[in-house]
XYZ file of C-alpha atoms in Angstrom:
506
model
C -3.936 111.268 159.485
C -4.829 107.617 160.621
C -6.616 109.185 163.818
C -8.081 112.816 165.238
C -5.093 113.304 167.874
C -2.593 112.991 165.615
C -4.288 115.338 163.189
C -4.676 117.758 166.090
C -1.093 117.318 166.866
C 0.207 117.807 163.816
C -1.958 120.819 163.071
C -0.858 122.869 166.270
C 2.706 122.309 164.538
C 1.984 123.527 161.256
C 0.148 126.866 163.095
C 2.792 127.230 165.065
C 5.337 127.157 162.345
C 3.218 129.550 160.160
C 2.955 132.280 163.129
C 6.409 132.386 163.919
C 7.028 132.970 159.819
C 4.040 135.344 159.450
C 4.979 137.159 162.712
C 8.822 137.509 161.225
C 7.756 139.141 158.482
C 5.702 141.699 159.740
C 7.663 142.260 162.555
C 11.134 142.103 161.873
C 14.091 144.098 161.284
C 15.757 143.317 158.071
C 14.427 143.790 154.337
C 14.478 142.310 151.303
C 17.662 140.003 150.462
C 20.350 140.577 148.064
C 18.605 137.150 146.366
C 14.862 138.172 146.419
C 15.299 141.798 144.386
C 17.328 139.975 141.825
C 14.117 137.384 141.608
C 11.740 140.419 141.365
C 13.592 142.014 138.861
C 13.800 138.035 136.755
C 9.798 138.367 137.469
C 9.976 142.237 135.019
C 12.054 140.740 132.595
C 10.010 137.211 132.635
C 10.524 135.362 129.390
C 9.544 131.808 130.003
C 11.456 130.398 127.569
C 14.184 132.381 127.270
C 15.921 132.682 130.787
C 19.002 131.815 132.255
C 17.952 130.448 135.504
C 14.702 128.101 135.942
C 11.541 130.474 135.703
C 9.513 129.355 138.308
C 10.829 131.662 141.368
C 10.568 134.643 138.713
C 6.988 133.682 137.654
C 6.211 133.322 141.321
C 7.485 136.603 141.979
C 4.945 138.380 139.240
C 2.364 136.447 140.617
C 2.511 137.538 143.762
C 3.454 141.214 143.593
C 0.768 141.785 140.957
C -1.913 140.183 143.536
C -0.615 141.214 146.737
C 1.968 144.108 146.789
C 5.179 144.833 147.310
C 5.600 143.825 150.974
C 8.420 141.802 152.727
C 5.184 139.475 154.248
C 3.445 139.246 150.828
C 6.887 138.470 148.970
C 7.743 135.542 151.404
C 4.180 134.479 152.108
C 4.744 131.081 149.390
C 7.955 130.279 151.142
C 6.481 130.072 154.756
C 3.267 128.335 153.343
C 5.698 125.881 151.388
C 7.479 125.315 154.390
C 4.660 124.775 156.667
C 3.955 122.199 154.107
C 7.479 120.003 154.367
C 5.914 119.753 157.568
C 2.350 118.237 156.701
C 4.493 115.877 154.083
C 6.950 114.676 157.035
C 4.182 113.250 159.408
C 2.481 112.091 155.848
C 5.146 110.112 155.138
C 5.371 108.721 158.632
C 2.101 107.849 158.709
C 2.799 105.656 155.286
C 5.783 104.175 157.596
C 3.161 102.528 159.646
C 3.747 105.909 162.280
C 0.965 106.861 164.496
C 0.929 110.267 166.626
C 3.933 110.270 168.286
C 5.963 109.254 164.993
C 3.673 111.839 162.989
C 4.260 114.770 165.570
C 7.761 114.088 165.901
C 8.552 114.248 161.600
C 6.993 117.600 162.282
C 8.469 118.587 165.112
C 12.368 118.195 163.416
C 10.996 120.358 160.587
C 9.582 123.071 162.765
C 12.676 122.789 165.237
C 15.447 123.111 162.436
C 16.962 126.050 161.483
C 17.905 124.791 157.699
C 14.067 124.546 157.352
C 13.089 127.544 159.354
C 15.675 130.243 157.198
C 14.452 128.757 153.957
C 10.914 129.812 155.052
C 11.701 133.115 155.548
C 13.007 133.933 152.176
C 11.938 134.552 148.537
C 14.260 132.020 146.809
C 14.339 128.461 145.416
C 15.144 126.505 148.037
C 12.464 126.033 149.921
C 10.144 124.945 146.875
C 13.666 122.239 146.172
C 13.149 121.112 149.689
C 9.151 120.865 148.719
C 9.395 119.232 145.322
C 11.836 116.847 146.643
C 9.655 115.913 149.429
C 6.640 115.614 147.515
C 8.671 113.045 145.116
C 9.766 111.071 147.841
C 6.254 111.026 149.479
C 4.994 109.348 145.694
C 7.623 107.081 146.127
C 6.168 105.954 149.332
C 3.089 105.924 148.072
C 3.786 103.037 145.191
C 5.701 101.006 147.638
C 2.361 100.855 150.046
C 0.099 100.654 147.309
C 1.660 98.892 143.814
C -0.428 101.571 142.260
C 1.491 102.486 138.783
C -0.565 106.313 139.102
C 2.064 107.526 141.961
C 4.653 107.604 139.266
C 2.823 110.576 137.741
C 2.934 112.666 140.883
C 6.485 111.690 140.855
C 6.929 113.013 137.427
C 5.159 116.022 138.361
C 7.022 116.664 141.349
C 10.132 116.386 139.704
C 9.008 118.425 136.965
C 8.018 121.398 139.233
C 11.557 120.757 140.623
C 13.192 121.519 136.700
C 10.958 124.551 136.887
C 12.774 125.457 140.158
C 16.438 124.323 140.482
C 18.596 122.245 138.439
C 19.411 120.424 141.776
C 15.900 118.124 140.821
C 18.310 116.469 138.339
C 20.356 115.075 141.485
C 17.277 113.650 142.741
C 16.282 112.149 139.496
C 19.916 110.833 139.388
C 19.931 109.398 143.184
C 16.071 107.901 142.630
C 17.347 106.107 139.659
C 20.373 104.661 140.741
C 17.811 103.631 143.809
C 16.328 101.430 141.455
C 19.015 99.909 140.039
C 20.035 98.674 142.875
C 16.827 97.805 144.705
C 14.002 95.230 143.948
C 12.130 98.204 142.863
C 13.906 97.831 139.402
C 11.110 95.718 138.165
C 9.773 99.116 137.362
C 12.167 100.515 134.764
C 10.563 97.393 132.398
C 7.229 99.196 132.390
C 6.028 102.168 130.779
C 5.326 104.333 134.231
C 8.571 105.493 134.947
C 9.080 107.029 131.237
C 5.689 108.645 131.435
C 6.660 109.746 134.312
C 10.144 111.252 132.166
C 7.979 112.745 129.833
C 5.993 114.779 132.867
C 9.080 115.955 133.876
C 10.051 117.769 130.377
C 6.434 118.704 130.035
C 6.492 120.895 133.113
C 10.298 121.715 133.241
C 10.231 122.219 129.478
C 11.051 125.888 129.660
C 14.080 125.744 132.056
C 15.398 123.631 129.398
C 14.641 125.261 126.273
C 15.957 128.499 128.296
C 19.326 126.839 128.438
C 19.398 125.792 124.772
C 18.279 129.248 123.497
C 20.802 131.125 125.745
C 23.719 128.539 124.389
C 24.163 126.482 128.189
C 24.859 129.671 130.702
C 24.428 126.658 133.171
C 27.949 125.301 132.149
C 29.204 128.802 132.836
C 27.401 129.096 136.332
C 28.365 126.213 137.973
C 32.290 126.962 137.143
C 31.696 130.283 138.671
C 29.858 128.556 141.545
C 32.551 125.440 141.832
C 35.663 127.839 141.546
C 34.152 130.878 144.082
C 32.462 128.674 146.323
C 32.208 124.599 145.986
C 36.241 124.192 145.628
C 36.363 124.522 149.176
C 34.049 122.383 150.297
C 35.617 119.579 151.421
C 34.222 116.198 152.543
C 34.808 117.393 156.450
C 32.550 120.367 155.972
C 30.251 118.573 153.934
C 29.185 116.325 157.343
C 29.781 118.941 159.449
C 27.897 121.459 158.516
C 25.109 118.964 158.459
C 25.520 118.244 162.046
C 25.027 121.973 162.618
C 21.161 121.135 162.240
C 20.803 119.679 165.571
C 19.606 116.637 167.500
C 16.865 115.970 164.460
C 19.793 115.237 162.168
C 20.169 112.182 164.918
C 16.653 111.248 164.185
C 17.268 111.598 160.687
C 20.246 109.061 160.609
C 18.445 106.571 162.534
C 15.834 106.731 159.601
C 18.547 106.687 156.649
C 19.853 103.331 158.579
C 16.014 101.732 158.725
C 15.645 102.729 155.206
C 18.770 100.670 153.919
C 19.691 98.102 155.797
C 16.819 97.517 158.765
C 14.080 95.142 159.061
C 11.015 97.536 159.482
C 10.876 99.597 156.661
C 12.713 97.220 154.479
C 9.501 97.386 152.186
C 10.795 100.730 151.502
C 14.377 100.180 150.433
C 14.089 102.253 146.969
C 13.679 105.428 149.342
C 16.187 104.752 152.116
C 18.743 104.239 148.486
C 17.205 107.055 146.484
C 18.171 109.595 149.957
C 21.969 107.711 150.262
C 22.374 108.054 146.626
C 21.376 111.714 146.902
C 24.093 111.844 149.650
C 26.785 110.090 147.658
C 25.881 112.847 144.825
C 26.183 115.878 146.545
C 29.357 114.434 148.358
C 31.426 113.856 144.854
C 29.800 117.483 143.590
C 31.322 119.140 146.546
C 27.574 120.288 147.362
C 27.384 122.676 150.237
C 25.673 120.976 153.688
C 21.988 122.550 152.837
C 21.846 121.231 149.643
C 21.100 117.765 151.674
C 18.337 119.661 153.373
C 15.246 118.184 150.709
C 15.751 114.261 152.083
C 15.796 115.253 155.548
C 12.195 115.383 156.106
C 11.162 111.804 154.940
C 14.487 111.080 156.920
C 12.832 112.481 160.234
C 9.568 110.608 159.134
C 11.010 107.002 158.847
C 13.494 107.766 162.157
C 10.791 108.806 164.036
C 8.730 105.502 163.092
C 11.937 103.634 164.457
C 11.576 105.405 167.496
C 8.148 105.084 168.512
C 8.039 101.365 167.529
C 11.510 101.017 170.357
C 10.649 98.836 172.844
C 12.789 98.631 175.680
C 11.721 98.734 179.045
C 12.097 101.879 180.836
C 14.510 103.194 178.438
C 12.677 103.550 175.315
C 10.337 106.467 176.651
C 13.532 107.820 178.001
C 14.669 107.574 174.749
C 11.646 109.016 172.481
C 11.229 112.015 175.590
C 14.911 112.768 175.045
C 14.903 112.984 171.641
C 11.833 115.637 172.138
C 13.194 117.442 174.819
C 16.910 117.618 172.540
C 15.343 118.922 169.456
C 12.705 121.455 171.009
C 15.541 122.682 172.729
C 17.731 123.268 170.433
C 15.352 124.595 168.446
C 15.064 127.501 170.928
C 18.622 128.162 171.362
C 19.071 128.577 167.284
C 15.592 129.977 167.110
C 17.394 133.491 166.260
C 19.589 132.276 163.785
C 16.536 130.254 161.770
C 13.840 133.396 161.935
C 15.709 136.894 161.674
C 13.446 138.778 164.302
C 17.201 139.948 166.401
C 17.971 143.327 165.414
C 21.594 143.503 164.464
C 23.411 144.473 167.521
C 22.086 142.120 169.866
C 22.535 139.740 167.399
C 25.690 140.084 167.317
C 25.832 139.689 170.950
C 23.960 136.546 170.543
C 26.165 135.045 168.126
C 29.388 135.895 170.435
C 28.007 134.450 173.213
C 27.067 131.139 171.228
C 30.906 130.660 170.076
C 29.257 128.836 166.631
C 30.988 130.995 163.709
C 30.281 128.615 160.821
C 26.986 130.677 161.505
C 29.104 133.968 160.289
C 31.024 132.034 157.844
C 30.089 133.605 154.195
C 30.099 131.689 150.912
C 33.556 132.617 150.073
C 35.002 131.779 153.685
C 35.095 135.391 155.407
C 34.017 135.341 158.969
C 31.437 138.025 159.167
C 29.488 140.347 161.882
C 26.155 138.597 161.280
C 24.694 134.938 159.291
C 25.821 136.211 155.158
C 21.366 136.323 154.943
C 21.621 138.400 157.699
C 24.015 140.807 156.737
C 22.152 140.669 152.939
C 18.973 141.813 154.519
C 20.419 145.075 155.294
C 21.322 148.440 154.059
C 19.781 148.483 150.762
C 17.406 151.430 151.156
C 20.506 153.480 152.343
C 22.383 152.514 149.461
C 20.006 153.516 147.051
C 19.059 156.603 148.481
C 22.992 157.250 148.318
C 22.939 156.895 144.803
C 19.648 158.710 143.942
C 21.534 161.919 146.029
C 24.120 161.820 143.523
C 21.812 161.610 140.750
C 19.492 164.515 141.752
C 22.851 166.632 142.255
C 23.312 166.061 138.349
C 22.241 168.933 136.121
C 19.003 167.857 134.207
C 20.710 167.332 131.029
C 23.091 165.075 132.759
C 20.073 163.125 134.090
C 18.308 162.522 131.013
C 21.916 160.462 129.638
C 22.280 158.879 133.006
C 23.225 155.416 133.427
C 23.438 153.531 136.982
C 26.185 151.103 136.737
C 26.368 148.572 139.564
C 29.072 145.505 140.055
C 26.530 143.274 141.651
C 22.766 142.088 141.339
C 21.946 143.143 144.791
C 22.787 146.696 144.083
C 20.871 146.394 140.515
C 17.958 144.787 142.003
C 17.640 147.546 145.180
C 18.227 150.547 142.806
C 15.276 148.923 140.404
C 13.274 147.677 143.290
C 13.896 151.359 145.450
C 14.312 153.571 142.731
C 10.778 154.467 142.057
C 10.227 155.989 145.141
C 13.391 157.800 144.348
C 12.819 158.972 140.712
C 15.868 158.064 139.265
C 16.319 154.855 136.249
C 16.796 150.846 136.350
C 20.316 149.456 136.904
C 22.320 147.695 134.632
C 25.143 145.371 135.799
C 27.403 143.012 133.398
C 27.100 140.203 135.734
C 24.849 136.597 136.168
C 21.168 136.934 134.779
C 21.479 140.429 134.638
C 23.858 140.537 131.897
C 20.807 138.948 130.006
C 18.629 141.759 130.870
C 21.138 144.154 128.325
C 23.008 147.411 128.894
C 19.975 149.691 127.343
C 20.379 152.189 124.633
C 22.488 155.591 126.444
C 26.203 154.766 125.861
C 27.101 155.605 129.172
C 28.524 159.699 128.471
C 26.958 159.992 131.952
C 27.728 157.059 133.978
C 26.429 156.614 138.076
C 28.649 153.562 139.147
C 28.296 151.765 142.921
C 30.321 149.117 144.339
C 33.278 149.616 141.393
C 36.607 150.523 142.402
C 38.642 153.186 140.075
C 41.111 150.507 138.644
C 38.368 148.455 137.086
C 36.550 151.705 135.760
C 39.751 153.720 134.585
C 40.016 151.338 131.439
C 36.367 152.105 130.836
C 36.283 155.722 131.031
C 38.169 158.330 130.474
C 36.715 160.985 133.586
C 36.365 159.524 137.425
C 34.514 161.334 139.679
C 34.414 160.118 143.102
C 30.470 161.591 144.060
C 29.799 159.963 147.404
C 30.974 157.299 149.721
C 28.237 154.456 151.610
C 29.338 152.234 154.653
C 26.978 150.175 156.484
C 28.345 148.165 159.470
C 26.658 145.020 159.137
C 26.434 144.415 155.293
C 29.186 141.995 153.753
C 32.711 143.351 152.906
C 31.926 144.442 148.878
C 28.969 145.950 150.098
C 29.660 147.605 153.575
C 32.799 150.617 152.177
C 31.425 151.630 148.369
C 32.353 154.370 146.563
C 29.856 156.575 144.449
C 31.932 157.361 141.014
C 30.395 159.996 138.257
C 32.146 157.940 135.117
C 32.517 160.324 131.740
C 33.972 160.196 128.802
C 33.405 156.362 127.845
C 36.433 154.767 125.159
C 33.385 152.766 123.857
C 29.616 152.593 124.160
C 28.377 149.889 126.752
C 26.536 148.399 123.478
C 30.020 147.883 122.495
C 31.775 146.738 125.341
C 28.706 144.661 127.343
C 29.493 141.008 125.029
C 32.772 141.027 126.254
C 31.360 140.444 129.540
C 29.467 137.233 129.001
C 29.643 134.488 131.380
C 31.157 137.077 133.946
């Protein structure tokens, strides 16, 4: 930072931030989500170059359990500290802006104060290191415009190449950033050699999400229908905006910033970022992107509308103005603060979330209106679930547990049973479905078959014997999870060696 108080400032931010995440997960209610044991179980099965998703969340995972346990805290510890950091890169990138303190302390304050940035701290999954990579990309980009110094196109390269290694989403970026060239002055650079090298960075790191996709013949293709036909379909341009205005006063900020960046006299040196964060806009608008995909531009957003604000100079109104826009987004901040760190036990937060009238918040991927935030609700009930399931497997006569195979419908109930089931005695899960189709059916045939969350019509062409064993409910898990039925399956019409291709794609 360009002085000691804004360092100071900025710190108390970040430590804030950190102790709200750190007390979360040591102190909170809810355990691992639906997401995070099917990115444990990615971590067993790690094959760098031969995975279905990016491998970066599943090498993370291995990391991190292998060095620090099993815990919810130690599991989410890299998303609070990468969050924390989206921070420290939002006041960098206002002080590149020209920003002093109160610029600096306010790009961090809209990251601390937002719930799109707080949930993504508080869980295992990509999104947060997206939001990061992003950031850090943008920040380069910042970077060459103060300084002309060719170098900043390899941290580019290598934060978009961490960003391959991550999410597919980074090729958005790379698409918006590009067309921000075209369009800009900046496009003197695309007749040197820096931007290429910068290319080959990206494909250098990224590589193995890549060569993944070309060894596993393109499941991305098959994904994103599943994604755009279950979920994205609906997304129209309506919910698109609005669900970004969910975020809050700092989304005000942020617009302010995104209208400096483009079209206003300050930061006009900067065009090729204001363009690269429209363009990413545009993107996600034609894609039918859901509203926190936008979430990785909002930081430098923040940073450049919060140098707008501290440079206003109006008299008497422009400290009105920058103490408003403070006072707005701490406060609103503290009225979502339950819905950004999950720390509300269940019941009162449904309470909460009655008395705040706001049920986009309970609005699932798929459109049902639930009791609880779809993370929320994903956070629970696992333990029970499995323990459910071991009960029926115990009750099996020892022969019948040595040819034993848990069938599950979904990932979350594959990746509790193999993340639970240890303490339980009782085998891995299999499930025909996403990245766990990958992981293979094993070698029993299924003569003794343990099956949760499948109904009886989509078993009975599968087996011949239906056994209903045991029946779970939870309150506050989502619908497919929260009335399951424990079936014994026997008497298989084929093998599941035979029948698993079938269910590619699926």
């Amino acid at each position: 930072m360009k002085d000691a108080t804004a360092l100071r400032l900025v710190g108390t931010l970040v430590g804030i931030k950190l102790v709200l995440h750190f007390a979360t997960n040591l102190l909170g209610p809810y355990e691992f989500h639906r997401d995070e044991f099917l990115y444990m179980a990615m971590g067993e099965h790690l094959q760098l170059f031969r995975m279905d998703f990016p491998p970066f969340i599943a090498m993370l995972s291995e990391f991190t359990r292998g060095v620090m346990g099993d815990s919810v805290f130690a599991l989410r510890l890299f998303p609070a500290l990468g969050s924390v950091s989206l921070m420290v890169f939002a006041a960098l990138i206002a002080r590149e802006l020209g920003g002093g303190r109160f610029a600096q302390g306010l790009a961090a304050l809209c990251v601390l104060a937002n719930v799109l940035f707080q949930r993504s701290g508080n869980l295992f999954q990509p999104v947060v290191f997206d939001q990061l990579w992003w950031t850090i990309g943008l920040y380069a980009l910042v970077r060459l415009v103060n300084s002309d110094d060719p170098r900043w196109w390899l941290a580019f390269g290598g934060a978009c190449g961490f960003g391959l290694l991550s999410k597919f989403s980074i090729l958005i970026f790379g698409a918006a950033v590009f067309l921000a060239l075209v369009v800009t002055s900046s496009r003197r650079w695309l007749v040197t050699r820096w931007p290429w090298i910068a290319v080959a960075v990206v494909f250098v790191i990224g590589g193995p999400s890549l060569v993944g996709q070309i060894r596993l013949g393109l499941p991305i293709f098959n994904q994103m229908a599943d994604l755009q036909q279950a979920q994205l379909a609906r997304v129209s341009l309506g919910d698109f905006l609005a669900g970004n205005a969910v975020w809050g006063p700092s989304i005000a900020v942020a617009v302010v910033g995104l209208i400096a960046l483009v079209g206003g006299d300050r930061l006009r040196l900067f065009r090729v970022v204001g363009w690269s964060c429209l363009w990413a806009f545009i993107l996600l608008i034609l894609s039918h992107g859901k509203s926190y995909y936008a979430g990785p531009v909002y930081p430098t957003l923040f940073a450049a509308g919060a140098v707008v604000l501290e440079a206003l100079r109006v008299p008497r109104w422009d400290r009105i103005v920058r103490g408003g826009t403070v006072a707005a987004v701490i406060a609103y901040g503290m009225l979502l603060f339950p819905l950004g760190f999950p720390i509300v036990p269940p019941p009162p937060m449904e309470r909460y979330l009655a008395r705040l009238g706001m049920t986009r918040a309970q609005t699932t991927n798929i459109g049902d209106i639930e009791r609880l935030p779809q993370d929320y609700a994903d956070m629970l009930g696992w333990q029970e679930q499995v323990a459910a399931v071991a009960r029926v497997f115990h009750d099996l006569s020892p022969g019948d547990q040595q040819r034993a195979v848990l069938l599950a419908s979904n990932y979350g109930e594959a990746g509790a049973i193999d993340f639970y089931g240890p303490r339980h005695d009782i085998p891995h899960a299999i499930t025909p479905t996403g990245t766990y189709w990958f992981f293979g059916p094993g070698d029993k045939p299924g003569e003794v078959t343990i099956t949760v969350g499948i109904t009886r019509l989509e078993l009975e062409p599968y087996f011949g014997t239906l056994d209903s064993a045991a029946h779970f409910t939870h309150p506050y898990m989502v619908a497919e999870e929260r009335d399951v039925t424990i079936f014994i399956a026997r008497n298989p019409r084929q093998t599941l060696q035979a029948i698993w291709p079938s269910f590619e794609g699926r």
